[in-house]
C-alpha cells in the first residue's frame, strides 16, 4: 500500500549504518548521511568504520550494487530515519542537540507525504519536539492530524545487541510509535521491508518510554547482582555459587555481577527516566548508583591486594578493557576506567591486556600480551570474561593474588 523506493538515513553510527545497509540489502535505495567526511569516505569504499560481525561483507555488497551511498548532505527521499547520538548535558540531562540539528537540516528536503522516523534513544516527548522543529522550519507542512498538508512522524527505537546487530535487526520485534495511527501504519510498512518478526504499533511517547524501560530493567537487574557480590564478599560467601544456587528456584533468574556496567545504552538510558521524573524513579536511580559505584569497589579490592603483597611496587595484570566480553568496544567501559585509574596511582606496575584490540596502546595504556602479563604479574585482576581468559589454567595463576570480577576462576 505504501511505497518506499528511496530512504535517507541520518547518522551512520552503530545503529544507523547497519540499518541503512539492511534496507539497501532489501532493495530500497538508501542515501546515508553523516557529518563525518571520513566515515562517509570509508563507507563508500564498501567498508565499515565500526566493528560489527558481517557488516563489512554486507556493506561491500550494497555499495557495489549501488543501493547504498553515503554523503554529508541529505537529499529528498520517501522516508527519513534519524539515528544520531543523544548525549548528556549538565547532570545526566539528555541533550537533543544532534536530533534538532538533523531535523532542521532535513527540513528543506521534506515534501508532503514523507515519513520522518526518530530511532535515537530519547526521553518521552522528544518525537513531538522533533515534529515541532520541522514545522518551525517548514510552516507549510503540518504533521498528520494537524491542519494543512501532511508529513508523518514516528519513534521506532532499536533494541539490537552489539555483536548481533545484523541478526537482531531482522529477528527482534520492533516497536512502532506513531504520532498518529496513520503515521504508525506507514512506519510499520517501512520496517516490514526487512523485519521478520512483529512490528508492534503503539504511540510515540509509549515507544520512547518502552526503550528506556528495557535498558532500565536490565540495569536494575545487574545492580541487584552487583550489590549481591558486595554483600557476599563482606559475608565471605562465594557470590557465583550463591547465584547459581538461588537460580535453581523456578522463578529466580539473577544476572551476573561484574566490574560495573558499560556501553552506550544501559549506563545511559535509565538516567533519561530519572531526569524526566526524578522524584518517582527512585529504584532506577539507585540501580544506576550501585552500578556506577562498582568500579571503585573493585579498585578498593586491588589496593588491598597490593598492600597485602608487602612489595613496594608489585605488578598487576588487568585482564580486559572492553565494556563486555569478546568485543573491542571501549565506550563507557568500567574495565578501562579501572585500569586507567590504577595506572595513574603509581602504586603498582600495571599490565593492560585486551586481546580484541591490536594496537600497541589504548587511551594512554600500553597493551601487553596475555602470556607476558601472566608471567610477570603478582596480582591478576580479571575485568572482562573474554574467551581468551577462560582458557587460562589454574596453574598459570597459582601463587598470584586474584580479583575475579566475572567469576571465571571462582565459579
Ligand atoms: N552486564 C553485567 N552482568 C550481566 C549482563 C551484562 O555486568 O549479567 C554488563 C556488561 O558487562 C556490560 C553492560 O552490562 O558492561 C551492558 O551489556 P549488555 O550486553 O547487557 O547490553 P548492551 O549495552 O550491549 O546492549 C543493550 C541491550 N539491552 C538489553 O538487553 C535490555 C540491547 O538489546 C539494546 O539494544 C542496547 O542496550 C541499546 O542499544 O540500547
Coordinates of C-alpha atoms in Angstrom, one line a residue, residues 114 228 303 325:
X114 CA 7.1 12.0 3.6
X228 CA 24.9 -9.2 46.0
X303 CA 44.6 -1.7 46.6
X325 CA 33.1 -9.9 26.5

